[in-house]
Amino acid sequence: MNILKTTDRSRFGNDCYINETVSLVEQFGMYAVIICRKVTGWSDEETIYVQHVSSDYKAAKKAYHDCEGT
């Protein structure tokens, strides 16, 4: 799997810290936008979201930017 772009969106929350990245990845000519989030503090959480899957690079890049990827 190739990581084409990734953006760190980590930030402080209310009594917690939110580690978060949004990534645009490619494998076998398919593209995906993946959001990984780990919250530490009063409400621990670990999640991975697949926001978009496509074989169209332009559509995947738009989805990446729509998820605040830079």
PDB file of N, CA and C in Angstrom:
ATOM      1  N   MET A   1       0.847  -1.165   0.000  1.00  0.00           N
ATOM      2  CA  MET A   1       0.000   0.000   0.000  1.00  0.00           C
ATOM      3  C   MET A   1       0.896   1.233   0.000  1.00  0.00           C
ATOM      4  N   ASN A   2       0.550   2.185  -0.838  1.00  0.00           N
ATOM      5  CA  ASN A   2       1.299   3.430  -0.936  1.00  0.00           C
ATOM      6  C   ASN A   2       0.520   4.552  -0.270  1.00  0.00           C
ATOM      7  N   ILE A   3       1.167   5.260   0.650  1.00  0.00           N
ATOM      8  CA  ILE A   3       0.571   6.442   1.264  1.00  0.00           C
ATOM      9  C   ILE A   3       0.922   7.620   0.374  1.00  0.00           C
ATOM     10  N   LEU A   4      -0.072   8.188  -0.287  1.00  0.00           N
ATOM     11  CA  LEU A   4       0.161   9.280  -1.221  1.00  0.00           C
ATOM     12  C   LEU A   4       0.218  10.631  -0.517  1.00  0.00           C
ATOM     13  N   LYS A   5      -0.665  10.837   0.452  1.00  0.00           N
ATOM     14  CA  LYS A   5      -0.714  12.083   1.217  1.00  0.00           C
ATOM     15  C   LYS A   5      -1.216  11.761   2.604  1.00  0.00           C
ATOM     16  N   THR A   6      -0.767  12.532   3.570  1.00  0.00           N
ATOM     17  CA  THR A   6      -1.300  12.399   4.923  1.00  0.00           C
ATOM     18  C   THR A   6      -1.243  13.754   5.617  1.00  0.00           C
ATOM     19  N   THR A   7      -2.248  14.024   6.424  1.00  0.00           N
ATOM     20  CA  THR A   7      -2.344  15.279   7.154  1.00  0.00           C
ATOM     21  C   THR A   7      -2.623  14.973   8.622  1.00  0.00           C
ATOM     22  N   ASP A   8      -1.843  15.587   9.494  1.00  0.00           N
ATOM     23  CA  ASP A   8      -2.046  15.439  10.937  1.00  0.00           C
ATOM     24  C   ASP A   8      -3.058  16.486  11.388  1.00  0.00           C
ATOM     25  N   ARG A   9      -4.178  16.029  11.940  1.00  0.00           N
ATOM     26  CA  ARG A   9      -5.210  16.935  12.452  1.00  0.00           C
ATOM     27  C   ARG A   9      -5.341  16.807  13.966  1.00  0.00           C
ATOM     28  N   SER A  10      -4.268  16.442  14.639  1.00  0.00           N
ATOM     29  CA  SER A  10      -4.304  16.254  16.096  1.00  0.00           C
ATOM     30  C   SER A  10      -4.593  17.577  16.788  1.00  0.00           C
ATOM     31  N   ARG A  11      -5.270  17.480  17.932  1.00  0.00           N
ATOM     32  CA  ARG A  11      -5.668  18.685  18.647  1.00  0.00           C
ATOM     33  C   ARG A  11      -6.084  18.347  20.074  1.00  0.00           C
ATOM     34  N   PHE A  12      -6.143  19.386  20.911  1.00  0.00           N
ATOM     35  CA  PHE A  12      -6.663  19.237  22.259  1.00  0.00           C
ATOM     36  C   PHE A  12      -8.181  19.309  22.215  1.00  0.00           C
ATOM     37  N   GLY A  13      -8.818  18.448  23.007  1.00  0.00           N
ATOM     38  CA  GLY A  13     -10.265  18.473  23.152  1.00  0.00           C
ATOM     39  C   GLY A  13     -10.606  18.888  24.570  1.00  0.00           C
ATOM     40  N   ASN A  14     -11.831  18.624  25.001  1.00  0.00           N
ATOM     41  CA  ASN A  14     -12.234  18.907  26.383  1.00  0.00           C
ATOM     42  C   ASN A  14     -11.712  17.797  27.278  1.00  0.00           C
ATOM     43  N   ASP A  15     -10.678  18.093  28.061  1.00  0.00           N
ATOM     44  CA  ASP A  15     -10.075  17.129  28.992  1.00  0.00           C
ATOM     45  C   ASP A  15      -9.531  15.889  28.285  1.00  0.00           C
ATOM     46  N   CYS A  16      -9.082  16.049  27.043  1.00  0.00           N
ATOM     47  CA  CYS A  16      -8.503  14.925  26.311  1.00  0.00           C
ATOM     48  C   CYS A  16      -7.593  15.457  25.206  1.00  0.00           C
ATOM     49  N   TYR A  17      -6.867  14.551  24.576  1.00  0.00           N
ATOM     50  CA  TYR A  17      -6.085  14.894  23.396  1.00  0.00           C
ATOM     51  C   TYR A  17      -6.522  13.969  22.274  1.00  0.00           C
ATOM     52  N   ILE A  18      -6.757  14.527  21.113  1.00  0.00           N
ATOM     53  CA  ILE A  18      -7.240  13.760  19.963  1.00  0.00           C
ATOM     54  C   ILE A  18      -6.105  13.657  18.951  1.00  0.00           C
ATOM     55  N   ASN A  19      -5.532  12.470  18.820  1.00  0.00           N
ATOM     56  CA  ASN A  19      -4.554  12.187  17.773  1.00  0.00           C
ATOM     57  C   ASN A  19      -5.345  11.776  16.546  1.00  0.00           C
ATOM     58  N   GLU A  20      -5.168  12.482  15.440  1.00  0.00           N
ATOM     59  CA  GLU A  20      -5.962  12.174  14.252  1.00  0.00           C
ATOM     60  C   GLU A  20      -5.165  12.483  12.985  1.00  0.00           C
ATOM     61  N   THR A  21      -5.233  11.567  12.035  1.00  0.00           N
ATOM     62  CA  THR A  21      -4.649  11.793  10.721  1.00  0.00           C
ATOM     63  C   THR A  21      -5.661  11.412   9.654  1.00  0.00           C
ATOM     64  N   VAL A  22      -5.568  12.097   8.539  1.00  0.00           N
ATOM     65  CA  VAL A  22      -6.350  11.721   7.351  1.00  0.00           C
ATOM     66  C   VAL A  22      -5.323  11.401   6.265  1.00  0.00           C
ATOM     67  N   SER A  23      -5.504  10.264   5.608  1.00  0.00           N
ATOM     68  CA  SER A  23      -4.535   9.809   4.610  1.00  0.00           C
ATOM     69  C   SER A  23      -5.221   9.402   3.319  1.00  0.00           C
ATOM     70  N   LEU A  24      -4.525   9.650   2.220  1.00  0.00           N
ATOM     71  CA  LEU A  24      -4.936   9.179   0.904  1.00  0.00           C
ATOM     72  C   LEU A  24      -3.970   8.074   0.527  1.00  0.00           C
ATOM     73  N   VAL A  25      -4.501   6.877   0.305  1.00  0.00           N
ATOM     74  CA  VAL A  25      -3.657   5.717   0.019  1.00  0.00           C
ATOM     75  C   VAL A  25      -4.070   5.081  -1.304  1.00  0.00           C
ATOM     76  N   GLU A  26      -3.140   4.303  -1.880  1.00  0.00           N
ATOM     77  CA  GLU A  26      -3.392   3.612  -3.150  1.00  0.00           C
ATOM     78  C   GLU A  26      -2.900   2.182  -3.055  1.00  0.00           C
ATOM     79  N   GLN A  27      -3.702   1.267  -3.596  1.00  0.00           N
ATOM     80  CA  GLN A  27      -3.314  -0.138  -3.693  1.00  0.00           C
ATOM     81  C   GLN A  27      -4.058  -0.743  -4.879  1.00  0.00           C
ATOM     82  N   PHE A  28      -3.334  -1.389  -5.773  1.00  0.00           N
ATOM     83  CA  PHE A  28      -3.924  -2.075  -6.933  1.00  0.00           C
ATOM     84  C   PHE A  28      -4.793  -1.158  -7.796  1.00  0.00           C
ATOM     85  N   GLY A  29      -4.424   0.111  -7.891  1.00  0.00           N
ATOM     86  CA  GLY A  29      -5.201   1.048  -8.684  1.00  0.00           C
ATOM     87  C   GLY A  29      -6.468   1.543  -8.009  1.00  0.00           C
ATOM     88  N   MET A  30      -6.644   1.198  -6.738  1.00  0.00           N
ATOM     89  CA  MET A  30      -7.782   1.690  -5.960  1.00  0.00           C
ATOM     90  C   MET A  30      -7.257   2.709  -4.960  1.00  0.00           C
ATOM     91  N   TYR A  31      -8.071   3.719  -4.700  1.00  0.00           N
ATOM     92  CA  TYR A  31      -7.689   4.789  -3.786  1.00  0.00           C
ATOM     93  C   TYR A  31      -8.662   4.818  -2.623  1.00  0.00           C
ATOM     94  N   ALA A  32      -8.154   5.148  -1.438  1.00  0.00           N
ATOM     95  CA  ALA A  32      -9.002   5.242  -0.253  1.00  0.00           C
ATOM     96  C   ALA A  32      -8.562   6.425   0.592  1.00  0.00           C
ATOM     97  N   VAL A  33      -9.532   7.042   1.230  1.00  0.00           N
ATOM     98  CA  VAL A  33      -9.272   8.078   2.217  1.00  0.00           C
ATOM     99  C   VAL A  33      -9.570   7.451   3.573  1.00  0.00           C
ATOM    100  N   ILE A  34      -8.550   7.442   4.432  1.00  0.00           N
ATOM    101  CA  ILE A  34      -8.646   6.773   5.725  1.00  0.00           C
ATOM    102  C   ILE A  34      -8.402   7.791   6.830  1.00  0.00           C
ATOM    103  N   ILE A  35      -9.263   7.794   7.835  1.00  0.00           N
ATOM    104  CA  ILE A  35      -9.087   8.653   9.001  1.00  0.00           C
ATOM    105  C   ILE A  35      -8.814   7.759  10.206  1.00  0.00           C
ATOM    106  N   CYS A  36      -7.672   7.989  10.857  1.00  0.00           N
ATOM    107  CA  CYS A  36      -7.294   7.250  12.064  1.00  0.00           C
ATOM    108  C   CYS A  36      -7.385   8.206  13.242  1.00  0.00           C
ATOM    109  N   ARG A  37      -8.058   7.779  14.306  1.00  0.00           N
ATOM    110  CA  ARG A  37      -8.260   8.642  15.467  1.00  0.00           C
ATOM    111  C   ARG A  37      -8.037   7.852  16.755  1.00  0.00           C
ATOM    112  N   LYS A  38      -7.270   8.453  17.666  1.00  0.00           N
ATOM    113  CA  LYS A  38      -7.089   7.885  19.003  1.00  0.00           C
ATOM    114  C   LYS A  38      -7.252   9.028  19.996  1.00  0.00           C
ATOM    115  N   VAL A  39      -8.239   8.885  20.875  1.00  0.00           N
ATOM    116  CA  VAL A  39      -8.519   9.888  21.894  1.00  0.00           C
ATOM    117  C   VAL A  39      -7.989   9.365  23.217  1.00  0.00           C
ATOM    118  N   THR A  40      -7.193  10.199  23.889  1.00  0.00           N
ATOM    119  CA  THR A  40      -6.684   9.838  25.217  1.00  0.00           C
ATOM    120  C   THR A  40      -7.144  10.898  26.206  1.00  0.00           C
ATOM    121  N   GLY A  41      -7.593  10.447  27.359  1.00  0.00           N
ATOM    122  CA  GLY A  41      -8.091  11.355  28.390  1.00  0.00           C
ATOM    123  C   GLY A  41      -9.295  10.746  29.060  1.00  0.00           C
ATOM    124  N   TRP A  42     -10.283  11.568  29.323  1.00  0.00           N
ATOM    125  CA  TRP A  42     -11.446  11.087  30.068  1.00  0.00           C
ATOM    126  C   TRP A  42     -12.287  10.098  29.266  1.00  0.00           C
ATOM    127  N   SER A  43     -12.208  10.143  27.946  1.00  0.00           N
ATOM    128  CA  SER A  43     -13.007   9.243  27.107  1.00  0.00           C
ATOM    129  C   SER A  43     -12.113   8.619  26.044  1.00  0.00           C
ATOM    130  N   ASP A  44     -11.451   7.518  26.379  1.00  0.00           N
ATOM    131  CA  ASP A  44     -10.548   6.870  25.428  1.00  0.00           C
ATOM    132  C   ASP A  44     -11.329   6.274  24.266  1.00  0.00           C
ATOM    133  N   GLU A  45     -10.736   6.400  23.075  1.00  0.00           N
ATOM    134  CA  GLU A  45     -11.379   5.890  21.860  1.00  0.00           C
ATOM    135  C   GLU A  45     -10.294   5.584  20.832  1.00  0.00           C
ATOM    136  N   GLU A  46     -10.442   4.514  20.110  1.00  0.00           N
ATOM    137  CA  GLU A  46      -9.550   4.175  18.997  1.00  0.00           C
ATOM    138  C   GLU A  46     -10.421   3.769  17.822  1.00  0.00           C
ATOM    139  N   THR A  47     -10.349   4.534  16.726  1.00  0.00           N
ATOM    140  CA  THR A  47     -11.182   4.233  15.569  1.00  0.00           C
ATOM    141  C   THR A  47     -10.421   4.470  14.272  1.00  0.00           C
ATOM    142  N   ILE A  48     -10.816   3.740  13.263  1.00  0.00           N
ATOM    143  CA  ILE A  48     -10.322   3.947  11.909  1.00  0.00           C
ATOM    144  C   ILE A  48     -11.550   3.977  11.000  1.00  0.00           C
ATOM    145  N   TYR A  49     -11.649   5.041  10.210  1.00  0.00           N
ATOM    146  CA  TYR A  49     -12.757   5.201   9.280  1.00  0.00           C
ATOM    147  C   TYR A  49     -12.227   5.153   7.851  1.00  0.00           C
ATOM    148  N   VAL A  50     -12.883   4.416   6.999  1.00  0.00           N
ATOM    149  CA  VAL A  50     -12.603   4.478   5.565  1.00  0.00           C
ATOM    150  C   VAL A  50     -13.681   5.392   4.986  1.00  0.00           C
ATOM    151  N   GLN A  51     -13.288   6.620   4.661  1.00  0.00           N
ATOM    152  CA  GLN A  51     -14.239   7.628   4.219  1.00  0.00           C
ATOM    153  C   GLN A  51     -14.614   7.515   2.743  1.00  0.00           C
ATOM    154  N   HIS A  52     -13.694   7.000   1.928  1.00  0.00           N
ATOM    155  CA  HIS A  52     -13.937   6.997   0.486  1.00  0.00           C
ATOM    156  C   HIS A  52     -13.119   5.878  -0.143  1.00  0.00           C
ATOM    157  N   VAL A  53     -13.704   5.188  -1.105  1.00  0.00           N
ATOM    158  CA  VAL A  53     -12.994   4.177  -1.895  1.00  0.00           C
ATOM    159  C   VAL A  53     -13.371   4.399  -3.353  1.00  0.00           C
ATOM    160  N   SER A  54     -12.355   4.431  -4.231  1.00  0.00           N
ATOM    161  CA  SER A  54     -12.618   4.692  -5.642  1.00  0.00           C
ATOM    162  C   SER A  54     -11.434   4.252  -6.480  1.00  0.00           C
ATOM    163  N   SER A  55     -11.673   4.001  -7.745  1.00  0.00           N
ATOM    164  CA  SER A  55     -10.560   3.766  -8.671  1.00  0.00           C
ATOM    165  C   SER A  55     -10.241   5.050  -9.439  1.00  0.00           C
ATOM    166  N   ASP A  56     -10.935   6.125  -9.113  1.00  0.00           N
ATOM    167  CA  ASP A  56     -10.749   7.430  -9.746  1.00  0.00           C
ATOM    168  C   ASP A  56      -9.898   8.316  -8.830  1.00  0.00           C
ATOM    169  N   TYR A  57      -8.676   8.606  -9.257  1.00  0.00           N
ATOM    170  CA  TYR A  57      -7.756   9.395  -8.430  1.00  0.00           C
ATOM    171  C   TYR A  57      -8.310  10.789  -8.152  1.00  0.00           C
ATOM    172  N   LYS A  58      -8.899  11.448  -9.156  1.00  0.00           N
ATOM    173  CA  LYS A  58      -9.420  12.802  -8.950  1.00  0.00           C
ATOM    174  C   LYS A  58     -10.523  12.815  -7.895  1.00  0.00           C
ATOM    175  N   ALA A  59     -11.413  11.833  -7.938  1.00  0.00           N
ATOM    176  CA  ALA A  59     -12.491  11.746  -6.949  1.00  0.00           C
ATOM    177  C   ALA A  59     -11.922  11.477  -5.552  1.00  0.00           C
ATOM    178  N   ALA A  60     -10.919  10.622  -5.466  1.00  0.00           N
ATOM    179  CA  ALA A  60     -10.292  10.318  -4.180  1.00  0.00           C
ATOM    180  C   ALA A  60      -9.570  11.543  -3.628  1.00  0.00           C
ATOM    181  N   LYS A  61      -8.892  12.280  -4.496  1.00  0.00           N
ATOM    182  CA  LYS A  61      -8.182  13.487  -4.062  1.00  0.00           C
ATOM    183  C   LYS A  61      -9.184  14.536  -3.565  1.00  0.00           C
ATOM    184  N   LYS A  62     -10.329  14.671  -4.240  1.00  0.00           N
ATOM    185  CA  LYS A  62     -11.360  15.602  -3.787  1.00  0.00           C
ATOM    186  C   LYS A  62     -11.897  15.176  -2.421  1.00  0.00           C
ATOM    187  N   ALA A  63     -12.138  13.887  -2.238  1.00  0.00           N
ATOM    188  CA  ALA A  63     -12.628  13.382  -0.951  1.00  0.00           C
ATOM    189  C   ALA A  63     -11.601  13.649   0.151  1.00  0.00           C
ATOM    190  N   TYR A  64     -10.330  13.497  -0.169  1.00  0.00           N
ATOM    191  CA  TYR A  64      -9.253  13.782   0.788  1.00  0.00           C
ATOM    192  C   TYR A  64      -9.295  15.246   1.212  1.00  0.00           C
ATOM    193  N   HIS A  65      -9.428  16.143   0.264  1.00  0.00           N
ATOM    194  CA  HIS A  65      -9.500  17.571   0.574  1.00  0.00           C
ATOM    195  C   HIS A  65     -10.793  17.917   1.326  1.00  0.00           C
ATOM    196  N   ASP A  66     -11.892  17.238   1.004  1.00  0.00           N
ATOM    197  CA  ASP A  66     -13.154  17.457   1.710  1.00  0.00           C
ATOM    198  C   ASP A  66     -13.054  17.046   3.176  1.00  0.00           C
ATOM    199  N   CYS A  67     -12.143  16.109   3.486  1.00  0.00           N
ATOM    200  CA  CYS A  67     -11.903  15.670   4.864  1.00  0.00           C
ATOM    201  C   CYS A  67     -10.812  16.508   5.525  1.00  0.00           C
ATOM    202  N   GLU A  68     -10.537  17.682   4.962  1.00  0.00           N
ATOM    203  CA  GLU A  68      -9.562  18.635   5.483  1.00  0.00           C
ATOM    204  C   GLU A  68      -8.122  18.164   5.333  1.00  0.00           C
ATOM    205  N   GLY A  69      -7.875  17.278   4.377  1.00  0.00           N
ATOM    206  CA  GLY A  69      -6.505  16.903   4.059  1.00  0.00           C
ATOM    207  C   GLY A  69      -5.866  18.003   3.230  1.00  0.00           C
ATOM    208  N   THR A  70      -4.583  18.229   3.454  1.00  0.00           N
ATOM    209  CA  THR A  70      -3.904  19.287   2.698  1.00  0.00           C
ATOM    210  C   THR A  70      -2.825  18.727   1.794  1.00  0.00           C
TER     211      THR A  70
END
